[in-house]
């Protein structure tokens, strides 16, 4: 199965980006050349060069996808790393360009250069697209701030709910939270995360109600109010 990504059709001797689906697994690396033939009758359909061995399902004429594929044509480690990160956002250090023929030393040299140029963000275990990493960090902190403002009496934002609410890919979210905690930009308290300066506080109305409840319990220890009575106060 094949899908042309950048045009309606590729004419004989023409060029284009094509996404292929194979019936079975094949061994392919970035930069490998290939030929497509029909088995019967034996006709050569075309040929090309492998640019990506683990793509998402692409839409036709998607500008960002085509720009990313164009960048990969150079087969330079730095361009391949940046285009991989644009696609996935975050990749384990050990998996960077695993499906290429580049040595680990050359890949590491490219990673070091990209980090010096401020184009990637690295942790001990992961490499991230710097723009997506910053966006994820900013959105997480912003969401915690909104939670503090809306619910000042709560510890903070519930950690398990944030990835779905913010629509951040799970691995990127997890690693960003770990990094923010390590840098003490946020704190984790049980199932919640909060800003360091936040302390749960009751509103004036809540304080009055809590005092009323405590007074009622203290004055009527043998016949305390029921939950329904309290809710109706």
Short mmCIF file of C-alpha atoms in Angstrom, two decimals:
data_model
loop_
_atom_site.label_atom_id
_atom_site.label_comp_id
_atom_site.label_asym_id
_atom_site.label_seq_id
_atom_site.Cartn_x
_atom_site.Cartn_y
_atom_site.Cartn_z
CA UNK A 1 0.00 0.00 0.00
CA UNK A 2 1.34 3.44 -0.89
CA UNK A 3 0.27 7.06 -0.40
CA UNK A 4 1.81 10.00 -2.30
CA UNK A 5 2.24 12.82 0.20
CA UNK A 6 3.19 15.91 -1.78
CA UNK A 7 1.20 15.71 -5.05
CA UNK A 8 -1.70 13.96 -6.74
CA UNK A 9 0.46 11.60 -8.80
CA UNK A 10 4.10 10.94 -9.66
CA UNK A 11 4.69 10.76 -13.39
CA UNK A 12 7.42 8.58 -14.99
CA UNK A 13 10.88 9.84 -13.99
CA UNK A 14 9.18 12.17 -11.49
CA UNK A 15 10.09 12.65 -7.82
CA UNK A 16 7.96 12.78 -4.70
CA UNK A 17 7.50 11.74 -1.09
CA UNK A 18 5.64 8.46 -0.63
CA UNK A 19 4.57 6.62 2.51
CA UNK A 20 4.64 2.83 2.13
CA UNK A 21 2.94 0.11 4.18
CA UNK A 22 4.42 -3.41 3.93
CA UNK A 23 2.55 -6.64 4.58
CA UNK A 24 5.42 -8.02 6.65
CA UNK A 25 8.39 -6.68 8.54
CA UNK A 26 11.43 -5.61 6.54
CA UNK A 27 14.92 -4.54 7.61
CA UNK A 28 15.52 -0.97 6.52
CA UNK A 29 17.70 1.87 7.73
CA UNK A 30 17.58 5.58 7.06
CA UNK A 31 19.49 6.27 3.85
CA UNK A 32 18.99 2.80 2.35
CA UNK A 33 18.02 2.71 -1.34
CA UNK A 34 15.24 0.48 -2.61
CA UNK A 35 13.48 -0.61 -5.81
CA UNK A 36 9.77 -1.43 -6.11
CA UNK A 37 8.85 -4.16 -8.59
CA UNK A 38 5.68 -6.02 -9.45
CA UNK A 39 6.21 -9.81 -9.22
CA UNK A 40 4.03 -10.66 -12.21
CA UNK A 41 4.45 -9.27 -14.77
CA UNK A 42 7.92 -8.24 -13.65
CA UNK A 43 7.72 -4.47 -13.94
CA UNK A 44 9.82 -1.91 -12.09
CA UNK A 45 7.39 0.58 -10.54
CA UNK A 46 9.96 2.92 -9.07
CA UNK A 47 12.69 3.34 -6.52
CA UNK A 48 13.85 5.66 -3.83
CA UNK A 49 15.65 6.27 -0.58
CA UNK A 50 14.40 5.47 2.93
CA UNK A 51 13.94 8.68 4.96
CA UNK A 52 11.93 7.41 7.91
CA UNK A 53 11.39 3.88 9.23
CA UNK A 54 8.95 4.71 12.04
CA UNK A 55 6.62 7.43 10.79
CA UNK A 56 3.20 8.36 12.01
CA UNK A 57 0.37 7.99 9.50
CA UNK A 58 0.70 11.16 7.44
CA UNK A 59 -1.98 13.25 5.76
CA UNK A 60 -1.45 14.23 2.16
CA UNK A 61 0.02 17.69 1.47
CA UNK A 62 0.71 18.36 5.16
CA UNK A 63 3.16 21.28 5.13
CA UNK A 64 4.90 20.37 8.38
CA UNK A 65 5.35 16.74 7.36
CA UNK A 66 6.73 17.69 3.94
CA UNK A 67 9.11 20.21 5.47
CA UNK A 68 10.36 17.55 7.87
CA UNK A 69 10.88 15.04 5.05
CA UNK A 70 12.68 17.65 2.95
CA UNK A 71 15.04 18.26 5.83
CA UNK A 72 15.84 14.56 6.05
CA UNK A 73 17.08 14.45 2.46
CA UNK A 74 20.46 15.80 3.58
CA UNK A 75 21.01 12.65 5.69
CA UNK A 76 22.97 14.81 8.13
CA UNK A 77 22.70 13.53 11.74
CA UNK A 78 21.66 16.95 13.08
CA UNK A 79 18.84 17.32 10.52
CA UNK A 80 17.65 13.77 11.17
CA UNK A 81 17.70 14.29 14.95
CA UNK A 82 15.71 17.54 14.72
CA UNK A 83 13.15 16.03 12.36
CA UNK A 84 12.74 12.98 14.63
CA UNK A 85 12.13 15.26 17.59
CA UNK A 86 9.64 17.37 15.64
CA UNK A 87 7.72 14.16 15.04
CA UNK A 88 7.86 12.58 18.50
CA UNK A 89 8.70 15.52 20.80
CA UNK A 90 10.87 13.38 23.04
CA UNK A 91 13.04 10.29 22.42
CA UNK A 92 15.14 8.14 24.79
CA UNK A 93 18.85 8.94 24.45
CA UNK A 94 19.63 5.35 23.46
CA UNK A 95 17.02 5.33 20.70
CA UNK A 96 18.21 8.44 18.83
CA UNK A 97 18.84 7.41 15.21
CA UNK A 98 18.95 3.76 16.23
CA UNK A 99 17.66 2.92 12.75
CA UNK A 100 20.50 4.74 10.98
CA UNK A 101 24.05 3.76 10.05
CA UNK A 102 25.69 6.55 12.06
CA UNK A 103 28.12 5.68 14.84
CA UNK A 104 27.20 6.45 18.42
CA UNK A 105 30.13 8.89 18.55
CA UNK A 106 28.88 10.88 15.56
CA UNK A 107 25.33 10.99 16.91
CA UNK A 108 26.60 12.18 20.32
CA UNK A 109 28.72 14.87 18.68
CA UNK A 110 25.64 16.13 16.82
CA UNK A 111 23.57 16.07 20.02
CA UNK A 112 26.23 18.10 21.84
CA UNK A 113 26.34 20.67 19.02
CA UNK A 114 22.53 20.98 18.87
CA UNK A 115 22.37 21.48 22.63
CA UNK A 116 25.03 24.21 22.48
CA UNK A 117 22.94 25.90 19.78
CA UNK A 118 19.84 25.71 22.01
CA UNK A 119 17.92 23.53 19.54
CA UNK A 120 17.39 20.51 21.80
CA UNK A 121 16.92 19.87 25.50
CA UNK A 122 18.69 16.89 27.04
CA UNK A 123 18.27 15.03 30.30
CA UNK A 124 20.22 11.99 31.42
CA UNK A 125 17.77 9.67 29.70
CA UNK A 126 15.92 11.68 27.06
CA UNK A 127 16.37 14.20 24.27
CA UNK A 128 13.54 16.62 23.49
CA UNK A 129 12.63 19.21 20.93
CA UNK A 130 13.36 22.44 22.82
CA UNK A 131 10.19 24.21 21.64
CA UNK A 132 7.92 21.31 22.61
CA UNK A 133 9.73 20.88 25.94
CA UNK A 134 9.32 24.58 26.79
CA UNK A 135 5.70 24.53 25.69
CA UNK A 136 4.99 21.49 27.89
CA UNK A 137 6.78 23.11 30.88
CA UNK A 138 4.90 26.39 30.48
CA UNK A 139 1.53 24.69 30.09
CA UNK A 140 2.05 22.50 33.17
CA UNK A 141 3.06 25.46 35.35
CA UNK A 142 0.22 27.58 33.95
CA UNK A 143 -2.32 24.85 34.71
CA UNK A 144 -1.06 24.54 38.29
CA UNK A 145 -1.36 28.32 38.71
CA UNK A 146 -4.94 28.23 37.42
CA UNK A 147 -5.76 25.43 39.88
CA UNK A 148 -4.31 27.42 42.78
CA UNK A 149 -6.37 30.47 41.81
CA UNK A 150 -9.61 28.54 41.32
CA UNK A 151 -9.19 26.21 44.33
CA UNK A 152 -6.85 27.88 46.86
CA UNK A 153 -7.89 25.38 49.53
CA UNK A 154 -6.60 22.41 47.51
CA UNK A 155 -3.04 21.09 47.72
CA UNK A 156 -2.58 21.54 44.00
CA UNK A 157 -3.39 19.97 40.64
CA UNK A 158 -4.01 16.23 40.49
CA UNK A 159 -1.04 14.75 38.64
CA UNK A 160 -2.90 11.88 36.96
CA UNK A 161 -5.46 14.22 35.35
CA UNK A 162 -3.07 16.69 33.73
CA UNK A 163 -1.81 14.77 30.64
CA UNK A 164 -5.37 14.23 29.38
CA UNK A 165 -6.45 17.75 30.28
CA UNK A 166 -3.42 19.39 28.66
CA UNK A 167 -3.25 16.90 25.76
CA UNK A 168 0.50 16.38 26.22
CA UNK A 169 2.03 13.10 25.08
CA UNK A 170 2.53 10.89 28.16
CA UNK A 171 6.31 10.39 27.94
CA UNK A 172 6.91 14.08 27.30
CA UNK A 173 4.64 14.98 30.22
CA UNK A 174 6.28 12.54 32.64
CA UNK A 175 9.82 13.65 31.84
CA UNK A 176 8.90 17.34 31.93
CA UNK A 177 7.31 16.95 35.38
CA UNK A 178 10.40 15.08 36.65
CA UNK A 179 12.63 17.87 35.36
CA UNK A 180 10.48 20.62 36.91
CA UNK A 181 10.51 18.78 40.24
CA UNK A 182 14.30 18.29 40.06
CA UNK A 183 14.72 22.02 39.42
CA UNK A 184 12.30 22.77 42.31
CA UNK A 185 10.02 24.76 40.01
CA UNK A 186 7.15 22.57 41.22
CA UNK A 187 6.71 20.20 44.16
CA UNK A 188 4.95 16.85 44.33
CA UNK A 189 2.86 16.09 47.38
CA UNK A 190 1.28 12.65 47.16
CA UNK A 191 -0.97 12.56 44.10
CA UNK A 192 -0.74 16.33 43.60
CA UNK A 193 1.77 18.83 42.21
CA UNK A 194 1.94 22.44 43.31
CA UNK A 195 4.04 25.57 43.08
CA UNK A 196 6.62 25.94 45.90
CA UNK A 197 5.05 29.13 47.27
CA UNK A 198 1.51 27.73 47.45
CA UNK A 199 -0.05 26.86 50.80
CA UNK A 200 -3.69 25.68 50.92
CA UNK A 201 -5.89 28.41 52.45
CA UNK A 202 -9.61 28.70 53.11
CA UNK A 203 -11.64 31.63 51.81
CA UNK A 204 -13.27 34.00 54.32
CA UNK A 205 -16.62 32.27 53.85
CA UNK A 206 -15.04 28.82 54.26
CA UNK A 207 -13.26 29.93 57.44
CA UNK A 208 -16.54 31.16 58.94
CA UNK A 209 -18.25 27.90 58.03
CA UNK A 210 -15.41 25.78 59.45
CA UNK A 211 -15.53 27.75 62.71
CA UNK A 212 -19.29 27.25 62.87
CA UNK A 213 -18.93 23.50 62.31
CA UNK A 214 -16.17 23.18 64.93
CA UNK A 215 -18.20 25.20 67.44
CA UNK A 216 -21.28 23.04 66.86
CA UNK A 217 -19.28 19.84 67.36
CA UNK A 218 -17.66 21.24 70.50
CA UNK A 219 -20.97 22.38 72.02
CA UNK A 220 -22.89 19.23 71.03
CA UNK A 221 -20.35 16.44 71.36
CA UNK A 222 -23.04 13.90 72.28
CA UNK A 223 -25.36 14.86 69.39
CA UNK A 224 -23.16 16.20 66.58
CA UNK A 225 -24.82 17.55 63.43
CA UNK A 226 -25.37 15.19 60.53
CA UNK A 227 -23.77 15.64 57.15
CA UNK A 228 -27.11 16.68 55.67
CA UNK A 229 -27.52 19.39 58.33
CA UNK A 230 -24.07 20.78 57.66
CA UNK A 231 -24.66 20.84 53.88
CA UNK A 232 -27.84 22.85 54.41
CA UNK A 233 -26.18 25.56 56.52
#
